[in-house]
PDB file of C-alpha atoms and ligand atoms in Angstrom:
ATOM      1  CA  MET Z 276       8.834  59.694 -53.857  1.00  0.00           C
ATOM      2  CA  SER Z 277       6.773  56.656 -53.054  1.00  0.00           C
ATOM      3  CA  LEU Z 278       8.187  54.196 -50.581  1.00  0.00           C
ATOM      4  CA  LEU Z 279       6.320  51.386 -52.312  1.00  0.00           C
ATOM      5  CA  ALA Z 280       5.027  51.403 -55.888  1.00  0.00           C
ATOM      6  CA  VAL Z 281       3.029  48.402 -57.073  1.00  0.00           C
ATOM      7  CA  THR Z 282       2.204  48.329 -60.779  1.00  0.00           C
ATOM      8  CA  ASP Z 283      -0.186  45.835 -62.354  1.00  0.00           C
ATOM      9  CA  VAL Z 284       0.908  42.972 -60.117  1.00  0.00           C
ATOM     10  CA  ARG Z 285      -0.597  39.558 -60.719  1.00  0.00           C
ATOM     11  CA  LYS Z 286      -0.180  36.317 -58.834  1.00  0.00           C
ATOM     12  CA  HIS Z 287      -1.866  33.279 -60.286  1.00  0.00           C
ATOM     13  CA  PHE Z 288      -1.952  29.824 -58.706  1.00  0.00           C
ATOM     14  CA  ASP Z 289      -2.758  27.417 -61.520  1.00  0.00           C
ATOM     15  CA  GLY Z 290      -6.180  28.684 -62.531  1.00  0.00           C
ATOM     16  CA  VAL Z 291      -6.744  30.985 -59.543  1.00  0.00           C
ATOM     17  CA  ARG Z 292      -6.116  34.688 -60.122  1.00  0.00           C
ATOM     18  CA  ALA Z 293      -5.380  35.439 -56.478  1.00  0.00           C
ATOM     19  CA  VAL Z 294      -3.968  38.886 -57.327  1.00  0.00           C
ATOM     20  CA  ASP Z 295      -5.202  40.120 -60.660  1.00  0.00           C
ATOM     21  CA  GLY Z 296      -3.620  43.365 -61.789  1.00  0.00           C
ATOM     22  CA  VAL Z 297      -3.186  45.501 -58.659  1.00  0.00           C
ATOM     23  CA  SER Z 298      -1.598  48.966 -58.715  1.00  0.00           C
ATOM     24  CA  PHE Z 299      -1.110  51.433 -55.865  1.00  0.00           C
ATOM     25  CA  ALA Z 300       1.655  53.384 -54.162  1.00  0.00           C
ATOM     26  CA  LEU Z 301       2.375  54.145 -50.517  1.00  0.00           C
ATOM     27  CA  ALA Z 302       4.161  57.282 -49.344  1.00  0.00           C
ATOM     28  CA  PRO Z 303       6.506  57.228 -46.350  1.00  0.00           C
ATOM     29  CA  GLY Z 304       4.590  57.358 -43.069  1.00  0.00           C
ATOM     30  CA  GLU Z 305       1.217  56.225 -44.393  1.00  0.00           C
ATOM     31  CA  PHE Z 306      -0.999  54.123 -42.122  1.00  0.00           C
ATOM     32  CA  ALA Z 307      -3.301  52.243 -44.477  1.00  0.00           C
ATOM     33  CA  ALA Z 308      -5.759  49.350 -44.283  1.00  0.00           C
ATOM     34  CA  LEU Z 309      -6.179  46.701 -46.970  1.00  0.00           C
ATOM     35  CA  ILE Z 310      -9.630  45.185 -46.679  1.00  0.00           C
ATOM     36  CA  GLY Z 311     -11.897  42.859 -48.606  1.00  0.00           C
ATOM     37  CA  PRO Z 312     -13.759  39.564 -48.335  1.00  0.00           C
ATOM     38  CA  ASN Z 313     -12.019  36.300 -47.525  1.00  0.00           C
ATOM     39  CA  GLY Z 314     -10.231  35.065 -50.612  1.00  0.00           C
ATOM     40  CA  ALA Z 315      -9.883  38.581 -52.069  1.00  0.00           C
ATOM     41  CA  GLY Z 316      -6.119  38.171 -52.392  1.00  0.00           C
ATOM     42  CA  LYS Z 317      -4.878  40.286 -49.478  1.00  0.00           C
ATOM     43  CA  SER Z 318      -2.542  37.709 -47.950  1.00  0.00           C
ATOM     44  CA  THR Z 319      -1.245  36.727 -51.385  1.00  0.00           C
ATOM     45  CA  LEU Z 320      -0.447  40.353 -52.155  1.00  0.00           C
ATOM     46  CA  PHE Z 321       1.428  40.601 -48.850  1.00  0.00           C
ATOM     47  CA  GLY Z 322       3.280  37.431 -49.801  1.00  0.00           C
ATOM     48  CA  VAL Z 323       4.376  39.019 -53.074  1.00  0.00           C
ATOM     49  CA  LEU Z 324       5.518  42.202 -51.317  1.00  0.00           C
ATOM     50  CA  ALA Z 325       7.442  40.307 -48.616  1.00  0.00           C
ATOM     51  CA  GLY Z 326       8.969  37.682 -50.915  1.00  0.00           C
ATOM     52  CA  GLN Z 327       6.994  34.558 -49.993  1.00  0.00           C
ATOM     53  CA  HIS Z 328       5.509  34.565 -53.505  1.00  0.00           C
ATOM     54  CA  ARG Z 329       7.008  35.626 -56.784  1.00  0.00           C
ATOM     55  CA  ALA Z 330       4.597  37.747 -58.824  1.00  0.00           C
ATOM     56  CA  SER Z 331       3.375  36.160 -62.050  1.00  0.00           C
ATOM     57  CA  SER Z 332       3.755  39.582 -63.673  1.00  0.00           C
ATOM     58  CA  GLY Z 333       3.900  43.259 -62.820  1.00  0.00           C
ATOM     59  CA  ARG Z 334       6.414  45.400 -61.018  1.00  0.00           C
ATOM     60  CA  VAL Z 335       7.116  46.309 -57.406  1.00  0.00           C
ATOM     61  CA  LEU Z 336       9.459  49.157 -56.515  1.00  0.00           C
ATOM     62  CA  PHE Z 337      10.543  49.640 -52.918  1.00  0.00           C
ATOM     63  CA  ASP Z 338      12.444  52.822 -52.232  1.00  0.00           C
ATOM     64  CA  GLY Z 339      13.041  53.074 -55.971  1.00  0.00           C
ATOM     65  CA  HIS Z 340      14.475  49.560 -56.387  1.00  0.00           C
ATOM     66  CA  GLY Z 341      12.793  46.766 -58.316  1.00  0.00           C
ATOM     67  CA  ILE Z 342      12.401  43.965 -55.771  1.00  0.00           C
ATOM     68  CA  ASP Z 343      10.978  41.267 -58.031  1.00  0.00           C
ATOM     69  CA  GLY Z 344      12.356  37.868 -57.048  1.00  0.00           C
ATOM     70  CA  TRP Z 345      14.098  39.073 -53.883  1.00  0.00           C
ATOM     71  CA  ALA Z 346      14.074  36.530 -51.075  1.00  0.00           C
ATOM     72  CA  PRO Z 347      12.332  37.394 -47.784  1.00  0.00           C
ATOM     73  CA  ALA Z 348      15.644  37.871 -45.940  1.00  0.00           C
ATOM     74  CA  ARG Z 349      16.878  40.367 -48.520  1.00  0.00           C
ATOM     75  CA  LEU Z 350      13.571  42.225 -48.426  1.00  0.00           C
ATOM     76  CA  ALA Z 351      13.729  42.316 -44.636  1.00  0.00           C
ATOM     77  CA  ARG Z 352      17.218  43.839 -44.798  1.00  0.00           C
ATOM     78  CA  ALA Z 353      15.941  46.368 -47.326  1.00  0.00           C
ATOM     79  CA  GLY Z 354      13.238  47.400 -44.847  1.00  0.00           C
ATOM     80  CA  ILE Z 355      10.105  45.328 -45.482  1.00  0.00           C
ATOM     81  CA  GLY Z 356       8.801  43.531 -42.405  1.00  0.00           C
ATOM     82  CA  ARG Z 357       5.641  41.527 -42.038  1.00  0.00           C
ATOM     83  CA  THR Z 358       3.501  39.776 -39.491  1.00  0.00           C
ATOM     84  CA  PHE Z 359       1.394  36.785 -40.430  1.00  0.00           C
ATOM     85  CA  GLN Z 360      -2.269  35.929 -40.217  1.00  0.00           C
ATOM     86  CA  SER Z 361      -1.422  33.203 -37.693  1.00  0.00           C
ATOM     87  CA  ALA Z 362       1.200  34.027 -35.107  1.00  0.00           C
ATOM     88  CA  LEU Z 363       4.682  32.597 -35.605  1.00  0.00           C
ATOM     89  CA  ALA Z 364       7.186  32.246 -32.803  1.00  0.00           C
ATOM     90  CA  TRP Z 365       9.475  29.580 -31.440  1.00  0.00           C
ATOM     91  CA  GLY Z 366       7.300  28.230 -28.671  1.00  0.00           C
ATOM     92  CA  THR Z 367      10.004  26.564 -26.609  1.00  0.00           C
ATOM     93  CA  LEU Z 368      12.182  29.688 -26.459  1.00  0.00           C
ATOM     94  CA  THR Z 369      11.406  32.520 -24.126  1.00  0.00           C
ATOM     95  CA  VAL Z 370       9.914  35.743 -25.356  1.00  0.00           C
ATOM     96  CA  ARG Z 371      13.270  37.513 -24.954  1.00  0.00           C
ATOM     97  CA  GLU Z 372      15.116  34.710 -26.775  1.00  0.00           C
ATOM     98  CA  ASN Z 373      12.734  34.919 -29.703  1.00  0.00           C
ATOM     99  CA  LEU Z 374      13.535  38.576 -30.019  1.00  0.00           C
ATOM    100  CA  GLN Z 375      17.262  38.057 -29.558  1.00  0.00           C
ATOM    101  CA  LEU Z 376      17.218  35.542 -32.403  1.00  0.00           C
ATOM    102  CA  ALA Z 377      15.331  37.984 -34.613  1.00  0.00           C
ATOM    103  CA  LEU Z 378      17.806  40.754 -33.805  1.00  0.00           C
ATOM    104  CA  ALA Z 379      20.759  38.435 -34.474  1.00  0.00           C
ATOM    105  CA  ALA Z 380      19.261  37.325 -37.777  1.00  0.00           C
ATOM    106  CA  HIS Z 381      18.844  40.919 -38.841  1.00  0.00           C
ATOM    107  CA  ALA Z 382      22.357  41.838 -37.762  1.00  0.00           C
ATOM    108  CA  GLY Z 383      23.709  39.235 -40.172  1.00  0.00           C
ATOM    109  CA  GLY Z 384      23.440  35.990 -38.284  1.00  0.00           C
ATOM    110  CA  ILE Z 385      25.056  34.662 -35.167  1.00  0.00           C
ATOM    111  CA  ALA Z 386      28.777  35.240 -35.714  1.00  0.00           C
ATOM    112  CA  ASN Z 387      29.830  32.524 -33.345  1.00  0.00           C
ATOM    113  CA  ALA Z 388      27.389  29.700 -32.898  1.00  0.00           C
ATOM    114  CA  TRP Z 389      28.697  29.086 -29.394  1.00  0.00           C
ATOM    115  CA  THR Z 390      27.822  32.537 -28.158  1.00  0.00           C
ATOM    116  CA  PRO Z 391      25.132  31.962 -25.543  1.00  0.00           C
ATOM    117  CA  LEU Z 392      21.893  33.369 -26.845  1.00  0.00           C
ATOM    118  CA  GLY Z 393      21.442  35.206 -23.573  1.00  0.00           C
ATOM    119  CA  LEU Z 394      24.344  37.506 -24.430  1.00  0.00           C
ATOM    120  CA  LEU Z 395      23.085  38.614 -27.830  1.00  0.00           C
ATOM    121  CA  HIS Z 396      21.359  41.961 -28.258  1.00  0.00           C
ATOM    122  CA  GLY Z 397      19.939  41.808 -24.760  1.00  0.00           C
ATOM    123  CA  GLU Z 398      19.464  45.523 -24.283  1.00  0.00           C
ATOM    124  CA  ARG Z 399      17.819  46.062 -27.622  1.00  0.00           C
ATOM    125  CA  ALA Z 400      15.574  43.053 -27.018  1.00  0.00           C
ATOM    126  CA  ASP Z 401      14.477  44.400 -23.644  1.00  0.00           C
ATOM    127  CA  ALA Z 402      13.864  47.849 -25.081  1.00  0.00           C
ATOM    128  CA  LEU Z 403      11.671  46.424 -27.840  1.00  0.00           C
ATOM    129  CA  LEU Z 404       9.796  44.205 -25.400  1.00  0.00           C
ATOM    130  CA  ALA Z 405       9.125  47.204 -23.204  1.00  0.00           C
ATOM    131  CA  ARG Z 406       7.930  49.180 -26.219  1.00  0.00           C
ATOM    132  CA  VAL Z 407       5.336  46.548 -27.158  1.00  0.00           C
ATOM    133  CA  GLY Z 408       4.227  46.018 -23.560  1.00  0.00           C
ATOM    134  CA  LEU Z 409       5.826  42.617 -22.985  1.00  0.00           C
ATOM    135  CA  ALA Z 410       8.544  43.470 -20.462  1.00  0.00           C
ATOM    136  CA  ALA Z 411       6.858  41.418 -17.751  1.00  0.00           C
ATOM    137  CA  MET Z 412       6.621  38.411 -20.094  1.00  0.00           C
ATOM    138  CA  ALA Z 413      10.279  38.358 -21.187  1.00  0.00           C
ATOM    139  CA  ASP Z 414      11.232  35.131 -19.424  1.00  0.00           C
ATOM    140  CA  ARG Z 415       8.130  33.151 -20.298  1.00  0.00           C
ATOM    141  CA  ALA Z 416       8.176  30.488 -22.985  1.00  0.00           C
ATOM    142  CA  ALA Z 417       6.595  32.008 -26.074  1.00  0.00           C
ATOM    143  CA  ALA Z 418       4.187  29.059 -26.235  1.00  0.00           C
ATOM    144  CA  ASP Z 419       2.773  30.037 -22.826  1.00  0.00           C
ATOM    145  CA  LEU Z 420       1.821  33.576 -23.821  1.00  0.00           C
ATOM    146  CA  PRO Z 421      -1.823  34.552 -23.915  1.00  0.00           C
ATOM    147  CA  TYR Z 422      -2.893  34.924 -27.555  1.00  0.00           C
ATOM    148  CA  PRO Z 423      -2.931  38.743 -27.737  1.00  0.00           C
ATOM    149  CA  ASP Z 424       0.603  38.783 -26.372  1.00  0.00           C
ATOM    150  CA  THR Z 425       1.794  36.429 -29.115  1.00  0.00           C
ATOM    151  CA  LYS Z 426       0.644  39.053 -31.587  1.00  0.00           C
ATOM    152  CA  ARG Z 427       2.651  41.670 -29.685  1.00  0.00           C
ATOM    153  CA  LEU Z 428       5.682  39.396 -29.767  1.00  0.00           C
ATOM    154  CA  GLU Z 429       5.229  38.992 -33.484  1.00  0.00           C
ATOM    155  CA  LEU Z 430       5.135  42.755 -33.842  1.00  0.00           C
ATOM    156  CA  ALA Z 431       8.333  43.056 -31.802  1.00  0.00           C
ATOM    157  CA  ILE Z 432       9.991  40.407 -34.005  1.00  0.00           C
ATOM    158  CA  ALA Z 433       9.001  42.361 -37.110  1.00  0.00           C
ATOM    159  CA  LEU Z 434      10.288  45.595 -35.534  1.00  0.00           C
ATOM    160  CA  ALA Z 435      13.626  43.891 -34.804  1.00  0.00           C
ATOM    161  CA  GLY Z 436      14.404  44.333 -38.498  1.00  0.00           C
ATOM    162  CA  SER Z 437      13.852  48.112 -38.247  1.00  0.00           C
ATOM    163  CA  PRO Z 438      11.368  48.037 -41.111  1.00  0.00           C
ATOM    164  CA  ARG Z 439      10.342  51.084 -43.057  1.00  0.00           C
ATOM    165  CA  LEU Z 440       7.328  49.215 -44.426  1.00  0.00           C
ATOM    166  CA  LEU Z 441       5.452  46.945 -42.043  1.00  0.00           C
ATOM    167  CA  LEU Z 442       2.840  44.608 -43.507  1.00  0.00           C
ATOM    168  CA  MET Z 443       0.492  43.294 -40.817  1.00  0.00           C
ATOM    169  CA  ASP Z 444      -1.874  40.519 -41.871  1.00  0.00           C
ATOM    170  CA  GLU Z 445      -4.935  40.503 -39.611  1.00  0.00           C
ATOM    171  CA  PRO Z 446      -2.993  41.679 -36.543  1.00  0.00           C
ATOM    172  CA  THR Z 447      -6.108  41.732 -34.359  1.00  0.00           C
ATOM    173  CA  ALA Z 448      -7.832  38.544 -35.543  1.00  0.00           C
ATOM    174  CA  GLY Z 449      -9.193  36.527 -32.649  1.00  0.00           C
ATOM    175  CA  MET Z 450      -8.876  39.354 -30.125  1.00  0.00           C
ATOM    176  CA  ALA Z 451     -11.499  40.890 -27.904  1.00  0.00           C
ATOM    177  CA  ALA Z 452     -12.347  44.488 -28.742  1.00  0.00           C
ATOM    178  CA  ALA Z 453     -10.300  46.062 -25.948  1.00  0.00           C
ATOM    179  CA  GLU Z 454      -7.209  44.095 -26.984  1.00  0.00           C
ATOM    180  CA  ARG Z 455      -7.663  45.052 -30.624  1.00  0.00           C
ATOM    181  CA  PHE Z 456      -7.762  48.721 -29.810  1.00  0.00           C
ATOM    182  CA  ALA Z 457      -4.775  48.445 -27.463  1.00  0.00           C
ATOM    183  CA  LEU Z 458      -2.690  46.781 -30.186  1.00  0.00           C
ATOM    184  CA  MET Z 459      -3.720  49.292 -32.832  1.00  0.00           C
ATOM    185  CA  ASP Z 460      -3.079  52.207 -30.442  1.00  0.00           C
ATOM    186  CA  LEU Z 461       0.446  50.851 -30.131  1.00  0.00           C
ATOM    187  CA  VAL Z 462       0.900  50.579 -33.897  1.00  0.00           C
ATOM    188  CA  ARG Z 463      -0.471  54.073 -34.418  1.00  0.00           C
ATOM    189  CA  ASP Z 464       1.926  55.420 -31.780  1.00  0.00           C
ATOM    190  CA  LEU Z 465       4.837  53.682 -33.511  1.00  0.00           C
ATOM    191  CA  VAL Z 466       3.883  55.332 -36.808  1.00  0.00           C
ATOM    192  CA  HIS Z 467       3.570  58.758 -35.192  1.00  0.00           C
ATOM    193  CA  GLU Z 468       6.798  58.476 -33.212  1.00  0.00           C
ATOM    194  CA  SER Z 469       8.747  57.508 -36.303  1.00  0.00           C
ATOM    195  CA  ALA Z 470       7.442  60.313 -38.504  1.00  0.00           C
ATOM    196  CA  ALA Z 471      10.109  62.927 -37.873  1.00  0.00           C
ATOM    197  CA  GLU Z 472      13.233  60.848 -38.407  1.00  0.00           C
ATOM    198  CA  ARG Z 473      12.565  57.605 -40.213  1.00  0.00           C
ATOM    199  CA  PRO Z 474       8.927  57.249 -41.102  1.00  0.00           C
ATOM    200  CA  LEU Z 475       7.351  53.852 -40.566  1.00  0.00           C
ATOM    201  CA  THR Z 476       4.717  52.977 -43.171  1.00  0.00           C
ATOM    202  CA  VAL Z 477       2.100  50.410 -42.177  1.00  0.00           C
ATOM    203  CA  LEU Z 478      -0.298  48.460 -44.376  1.00  0.00           C
ATOM    204  CA  PHE Z 479      -2.608  46.165 -42.402  1.00  0.00           C
ATOM    205  CA  THR Z 480      -5.447  43.813 -43.257  1.00  0.00           C
ATOM    206  CA  GLU Z 481      -8.388  43.781 -40.924  1.00  0.00           C
ATOM    207  CA  HIS Z 482     -11.966  42.540 -40.784  1.00  0.00           C
ATOM    208  CA  SER Z 483     -13.202  44.734 -37.938  1.00  0.00           C
ATOM    209  CA  MET Z 484     -14.671  47.868 -39.490  1.00  0.00           C
ATOM    210  CA  GLU Z 485     -14.323  49.589 -36.135  1.00  0.00           C
ATOM    211  CA  VAL Z 486     -10.583  49.066 -36.328  1.00  0.00           C
ATOM    212  CA  VAL Z 487     -10.324  49.954 -40.017  1.00  0.00           C
ATOM    213  CA  PHE Z 488     -12.216  53.208 -39.699  1.00  0.00           C
ATOM    214  CA  GLY Z 489     -10.855  53.978 -36.257  1.00  0.00           C
ATOM    215  CA  TYR Z 490      -7.215  53.867 -37.328  1.00  0.00           C
ATOM    216  CA  ALA Z 491      -6.488  53.829 -41.045  1.00  0.00           C
ATOM    217  CA  GLN Z 492      -5.743  57.121 -42.752  1.00  0.00           C
ATOM    218  CA  ARG Z 493      -6.362  55.440 -46.092  1.00  0.00           C
ATOM    219  CA  VAL Z 494      -8.339  52.358 -47.074  1.00  0.00           C
ATOM    220  CA  LEU Z 495      -7.692  50.054 -50.018  1.00  0.00           C
ATOM    221  CA  VAL Z 496     -10.360  47.510 -50.924  1.00  0.00           C
ATOM    222  CA  MET Z 497      -9.681  44.278 -52.782  1.00  0.00           C
ATOM    223  CA  ALA Z 498     -12.230  41.873 -54.223  1.00  0.00           C
ATOM    224  CA  ARG Z 499     -11.515  38.841 -56.420  1.00  0.00           C
ATOM    225  CA  GLY Z 500      -7.889  39.801 -56.840  1.00  0.00           C
ATOM    226  CA  LYS Z 501      -8.511  43.370 -57.923  1.00  0.00           C
ATOM    227  CA  LEU Z 502      -8.230  46.690 -56.142  1.00  0.00           C
ATOM    228  CA  ILE Z 503     -11.734  48.140 -56.395  1.00  0.00           C
ATOM    229  CA  ALA Z 504     -11.429  51.223 -54.184  1.00  0.00           C
ATOM    230  CA  ASP Z 505      -8.591  53.245 -52.684  1.00  0.00           C
ATOM    231  CA  GLY Z 506      -8.792  56.528 -50.843  1.00  0.00           C
ATOM    232  CA  ALA Z 507      -9.647  58.392 -47.676  1.00  0.00           C
ATOM    233  CA  PRO Z 508     -11.749  56.339 -45.238  1.00  0.00           C
ATOM    234  CA  ASP Z 509     -14.888  58.455 -45.612  1.00  0.00           C
ATOM    235  CA  ALA Z 510     -14.767  58.334 -49.381  1.00  0.00           C
ATOM    236  CA  VAL Z 511     -14.196  54.585 -49.433  1.00  0.00           C
ATOM    237  CA  ARG Z 512     -17.003  53.997 -46.954  1.00  0.00           C
ATOM    238  CA  ARG Z 513     -19.402  55.667 -49.396  1.00  0.00           C
ATOM    239  CA  ASP Z 514     -17.904  54.088 -52.513  1.00  0.00           C
ATOM    240  CA  PRO Z 515     -20.600  52.078 -54.341  1.00  0.00           C
ATOM    241  CA  ALA Z 516     -18.174  49.425 -55.602  1.00  0.00           C
ATOM    242  CA  ALA Z 517     -16.745  48.888 -52.120  1.00  0.00           C
ATOM    243  CA  GLN Z 518     -20.225  48.720 -50.639  1.00  0.00           C
ATOM    244  CA  ALA Z 519     -21.416  46.202 -53.179  1.00  0.00           C
ATOM    245  CA  ALA Z 520     -18.351  43.984 -52.855  1.00  0.00           C
ATOM    246  CA  TYR Z 521     -17.806  44.151 -49.150  1.00  0.00           C
ATOM    247  CA  PHE Z 522     -19.581  46.485 -46.781  1.00  0.00           C
ATOM    248  CA  GLY Z 523     -22.955  45.021 -47.678  1.00  0.00           C
ATOM    249  CA  ASP Z 524     -22.211  41.707 -46.018  1.00  0.00           C
ATOM    250  CA  VAL Z 525     -19.372  42.286 -43.597  1.00  0.00           C
ATOM    251  CA  GLU Z 526     -19.528  39.936 -40.643  1.00  0.00           C
ATOM    252  CA  GLU Z 527     -20.972  41.540 -37.559  1.00  0.00           C
ATOM    253  CA  GLU Z 528     -18.485  42.595 -34.910  1.00  0.00           C
ATOM    254  CA  ALA Z 529     -17.796  39.885 -32.368  1.00  0.00           C
TER     255      ALA Z 529
HETATM  256  P1  LIG M1161      -7.350  36.839 -48.420  1.00  0.00           P
HETATM  257  O1  LIG M1161      -6.103  36.984 -47.619  1.00  0.00           O
HETATM  258  O2  LIG M1161      -7.855  38.125 -48.980  1.00  0.00           O
HETATM  259  O3  LIG M1161      -8.431  36.114 -47.672  1.00  0.00           O
HETATM  260  P2  LIG M1161      -5.770  35.001 -50.027  1.00  0.00           P
HETATM  261  O4  LIG M1161      -4.703  35.820 -50.605  1.00  0.00           O
HETATM  262  O5  LIG M1161      -5.449  34.151 -48.870  1.00  0.00           O
HETATM  263  O6  LIG M1161      -7.026  35.935 -49.711  1.00  0.00           O
HETATM  264  O7  LIG M1161      -6.374  34.054 -51.157  1.00  0.00           O
HETATM  265  C1  LIG M1161      -6.720  34.538 -52.457  1.00  0.00           C
HETATM  266  C2  LIG M1161      -7.080  33.369 -53.347  1.00  0.00           C
HETATM  267  O8  LIG M1161      -5.892  32.652 -53.675  1.00  0.00           O
HETATM  268  C3  LIG M1161      -8.024  32.350 -52.732  1.00  0.00           C
HETATM  269  O9  LIG M1161      -8.862  31.857 -53.742  1.00  0.00           O
HETATM  270  C4  LIG M1161      -7.077  31.287 -52.229  1.00  0.00           C
HETATM  271  O10 LIG M1161      -7.728  30.042 -52.179  1.00  0.00           O
HETATM  272  C5  LIG M1161      -5.994  31.302 -53.284  1.00  0.00           C
HETATM  273  N1  LIG M1161      -4.666  30.906 -52.773  1.00  0.00           N
HETATM  274  C6  LIG M1161      -3.967  31.538 -51.798  1.00  0.00           C
HETATM  275  N2  LIG M1161      -2.786  30.943 -51.591  1.00  0.00           N
HETATM  276  C7  LIG M1161      -2.733  29.901 -52.470  1.00  0.00           C
HETATM  277  C8  LIG M1161      -1.772  28.890 -52.753  1.00  0.00           C
HETATM  278  N3  LIG M1161      -0.594  28.851 -52.086  1.00  0.00           N
HETATM  279  N4  LIG M1161      -2.053  27.983 -53.720  1.00  0.00           N
HETATM  280  C9  LIG M1161      -3.220  28.038 -54.388  1.00  0.00           C
HETATM  281  N5  LIG M1161      -4.175  28.964 -54.168  1.00  0.00           N
HETATM  282  C10 LIG M1161      -3.936  29.883 -53.228  1.00  0.00           C
HETATM  283 MG1  LIG M1162      -5.694  36.507 -45.630  1.00  0.00          MG
END
């Protein structure tokens, strides 16, 4: 069965058809890229899937349940996590505290508001920080992290909810090539490690074609709100519609 099934989803903002009748399904354990020009509707589609936006019409099933109208917190509990195009973290808290808060939120809130944050979920927080390569940064204020590390913290925060579907919106934007590949190596390893017991499915948006074709096992292409190609990377690379809409004028690699 599909983990995620999207059927004819639309999201209109006044006159703008940001998402205009999109259908696709993801199986457990897939590692897929969602690409397309700026304004294609990728972030809006993520917003619909993660509960920031309510679809104007259409249907989304996650693990067999209709999730239309579910709030982000409920979707997170159900197993949908996301990272955002611009990094989000509480800058004045330390890296570890950010993660402890995320773990507490997922566990159902802080039972006693007077419990010192330092006592909550410390082991799990340290394990997650180690897994994303931030162990040495645990006591730094999140605001002081170098940019690529804020993206790793964001990933750790998303993982705190033990997602089965992780939506990553431009996870490598603004990174140098080596950092991009290091982050995507990590994500790929997380997908592989999870496969046997509790498969993690990842859908990511990305502008670097090197990253898209270096990592994704499947590529979905959006343009003007519609899904115009969907398939194996090699097939999509050669797809005339995808070429016309996107590959023809992709920005050069930085
Ligand atoms: P992408 O992530 O592919 O660059 P977006 O989903 O951000 O595309 O945007 C798709 C279209 O929807 C754009 O035309 C954008 O201006 C519009 N849009 C996105 N969010 C909103 C919003 N909250 N209100 C109005 N228009 C929006
Ligand atoms: Mg976007």
